[in-house]
């Protein structure tokens, strides 16, 4: 299954959000996108010719990239914390 469950989503919001209702902040959105990207990446390894899902994956990667750029501009400390927690940027 590709979609995030409510529980998984709630856990990410709790971990990255300012409170448990904070679903809109860039940090939470980046965390959710990262989880979805990882799931889709595994799906693509098994289904190389699923081009529709591949497009979705690329859109999510682009969206996360924009959010990361925004966060870096807005709040560099928060940006660094999110990158460390999610293990982005080698």
mmCIF file of C-alpha atoms in Angstrom:
data_model
loop_
_atom_site.group_PDB
_atom_site.id
_atom_site.type_symbol
_atom_site.label_atom_id
_atom_site.label_comp_id
_atom_site.label_asym_id
_atom_site.label_seq_id
_atom_site.Cartn_x
_atom_site.Cartn_y
_atom_site.Cartn_z
ATOM 1 C CA UNK A 1 0.000 0.000 0.000
ATOM 2 C CA UNK A 2 1.371 3.405 -0.977
ATOM 3 C CA UNK A 3 -0.716 5.861 1.029
ATOM 4 C CA UNK A 4 0.337 6.823 4.539
ATOM 5 C CA UNK A 5 -1.906 5.563 7.309
ATOM 6 C CA UNK A 6 -3.513 8.012 9.734
ATOM 7 C CA UNK A 7 -1.296 6.689 12.524
ATOM 8 C CA UNK A 8 1.919 7.143 10.517
ATOM 9 C CA UNK A 9 0.822 10.654 9.572
ATOM 10 C CA UNK A 10 -0.077 11.546 13.163
ATOM 11 C CA UNK A 11 3.312 10.305 14.381
ATOM 12 C CA UNK A 12 5.160 12.440 11.820
ATOM 13 C CA UNK A 13 3.050 15.487 12.721
ATOM 14 C CA UNK A 14 3.771 14.889 16.416
ATOM 15 C CA UNK A 15 7.511 14.544 15.761
ATOM 16 C CA UNK A 16 7.990 17.479 13.375
ATOM 17 C CA UNK A 17 5.074 19.798 14.149
ATOM 18 C CA UNK A 18 4.778 22.504 16.758
ATOM 19 C CA UNK A 19 1.686 20.696 18.127
ATOM 20 C CA UNK A 20 -0.372 17.655 17.071
ATOM 21 C CA UNK A 21 -2.669 19.767 14.882
ATOM 22 C CA UNK A 22 0.206 21.448 13.010
ATOM 23 C CA UNK A 23 -0.072 19.758 9.619
ATOM 24 C CA UNK A 24 0.738 22.797 7.494
ATOM 25 C CA UNK A 25 4.219 23.791 8.608
ATOM 26 C CA UNK A 26 7.032 23.236 6.137
ATOM 27 C CA UNK A 27 8.786 20.828 8.529
ATOM 28 C CA UNK A 28 5.761 18.513 8.695
ATOM 29 C CA UNK A 29 5.149 18.701 4.949
ATOM 30 C CA UNK A 30 8.793 17.804 4.247
ATOM 31 C CA UNK A 31 8.603 14.852 6.654
ATOM 32 C CA UNK A 32 5.393 13.545 5.052
ATOM 33 C CA UNK A 33 6.778 13.945 1.531
ATOM 34 C CA UNK A 34 9.992 12.171 2.526
ATOM 35 C CA UNK A 35 8.035 9.188 3.869
ATOM 36 C CA UNK A 36 5.960 9.051 0.662
ATOM 37 C CA UNK A 37 9.084 9.397 -1.499
ATOM 38 C CA UNK A 38 10.771 6.494 0.297
ATOM 39 C CA UNK A 39 7.684 4.309 -0.159
ATOM 40 C CA UNK A 40 7.425 5.205 -3.852
ATOM 41 C CA UNK A 41 11.152 4.603 -4.377
ATOM 42 C CA UNK A 42 10.775 1.046 -3.088
ATOM 43 C CA UNK A 43 7.705 0.582 -5.297
ATOM 44 C CA UNK A 44 9.663 1.780 -8.334
ATOM 45 C CA UNK A 45 12.461 -0.731 -7.659
ATOM 46 C CA UNK A 46 9.947 -3.570 -8.076
ATOM 47 C CA UNK A 47 7.892 -1.921 -10.856
ATOM 48 C CA UNK A 48 10.357 -0.295 -13.226
ATOM 49 C CA UNK A 49 7.747 0.328 -15.917
ATOM 50 C CA UNK A 50 5.136 2.032 -13.723
ATOM 51 C CA UNK A 51 5.600 5.405 -15.367
ATOM 52 C CA UNK A 52 2.523 6.997 -13.796
ATOM 53 C CA UNK A 53 3.816 6.381 -10.278
ATOM 54 C CA UNK A 54 7.240 7.543 -11.393
ATOM 55 C CA UNK A 55 5.765 10.887 -12.414
ATOM 56 C CA UNK A 56 4.134 11.190 -9.009
ATOM 57 C CA UNK A 57 7.465 10.421 -7.360
ATOM 58 C CA UNK A 58 9.237 13.123 -9.354
ATOM 59 C CA UNK A 59 6.507 15.644 -8.487
ATOM 60 C CA UNK A 60 6.883 14.853 -4.787
ATOM 61 C CA UNK A 61 10.670 15.213 -4.998
ATOM 62 C CA UNK A 62 10.269 18.624 -6.665
ATOM 63 C CA UNK A 63 7.727 19.726 -4.071
ATOM 64 C CA UNK A 64 10.021 18.671 -1.210
ATOM 65 C CA UNK A 65 12.921 20.490 -2.840
ATOM 66 C CA UNK A 66 10.896 23.725 -2.984
ATOM 67 C CA UNK A 67 9.822 23.375 0.651
ATOM 68 C CA UNK A 68 13.437 22.757 1.714
ATOM 69 C CA UNK A 69 14.589 25.863 -0.160
ATOM 70 C CA UNK A 70 11.838 27.891 1.501
ATOM 71 C CA UNK A 71 12.726 26.573 4.957
ATOM 72 C CA UNK A 72 16.442 27.248 4.427
ATOM 73 C CA UNK A 73 15.635 30.854 3.535
ATOM 74 C CA UNK A 74 13.121 31.311 6.346
ATOM 75 C CA UNK A 75 14.649 29.432 9.307
ATOM 76 C CA UNK A 76 18.099 27.878 8.824
ATOM 77 C CA UNK A 77 18.158 26.190 12.270
ATOM 78 C CA UNK A 78 14.884 24.406 11.624
ATOM 79 C CA UNK A 79 16.123 23.450 8.137
ATOM 80 C CA UNK A 80 19.279 21.845 9.553
ATOM 81 C CA UNK A 81 17.289 20.001 12.213
ATOM 82 C CA UNK A 82 14.853 18.571 9.647
ATOM 83 C CA UNK A 83 17.668 17.460 7.351
ATOM 84 C CA UNK A 84 19.462 15.709 10.214
ATOM 85 C CA UNK A 85 16.304 13.964 11.457
ATOM 86 C CA UNK A 86 15.300 12.742 8.010
ATOM 87 C CA UNK A 87 18.817 11.823 6.895
ATOM 88 C CA UNK A 88 18.694 13.981 3.759
ATOM 89 C CA UNK A 89 21.790 15.462 2.099
ATOM 90 C CA UNK A 90 24.805 13.234 2.427
#
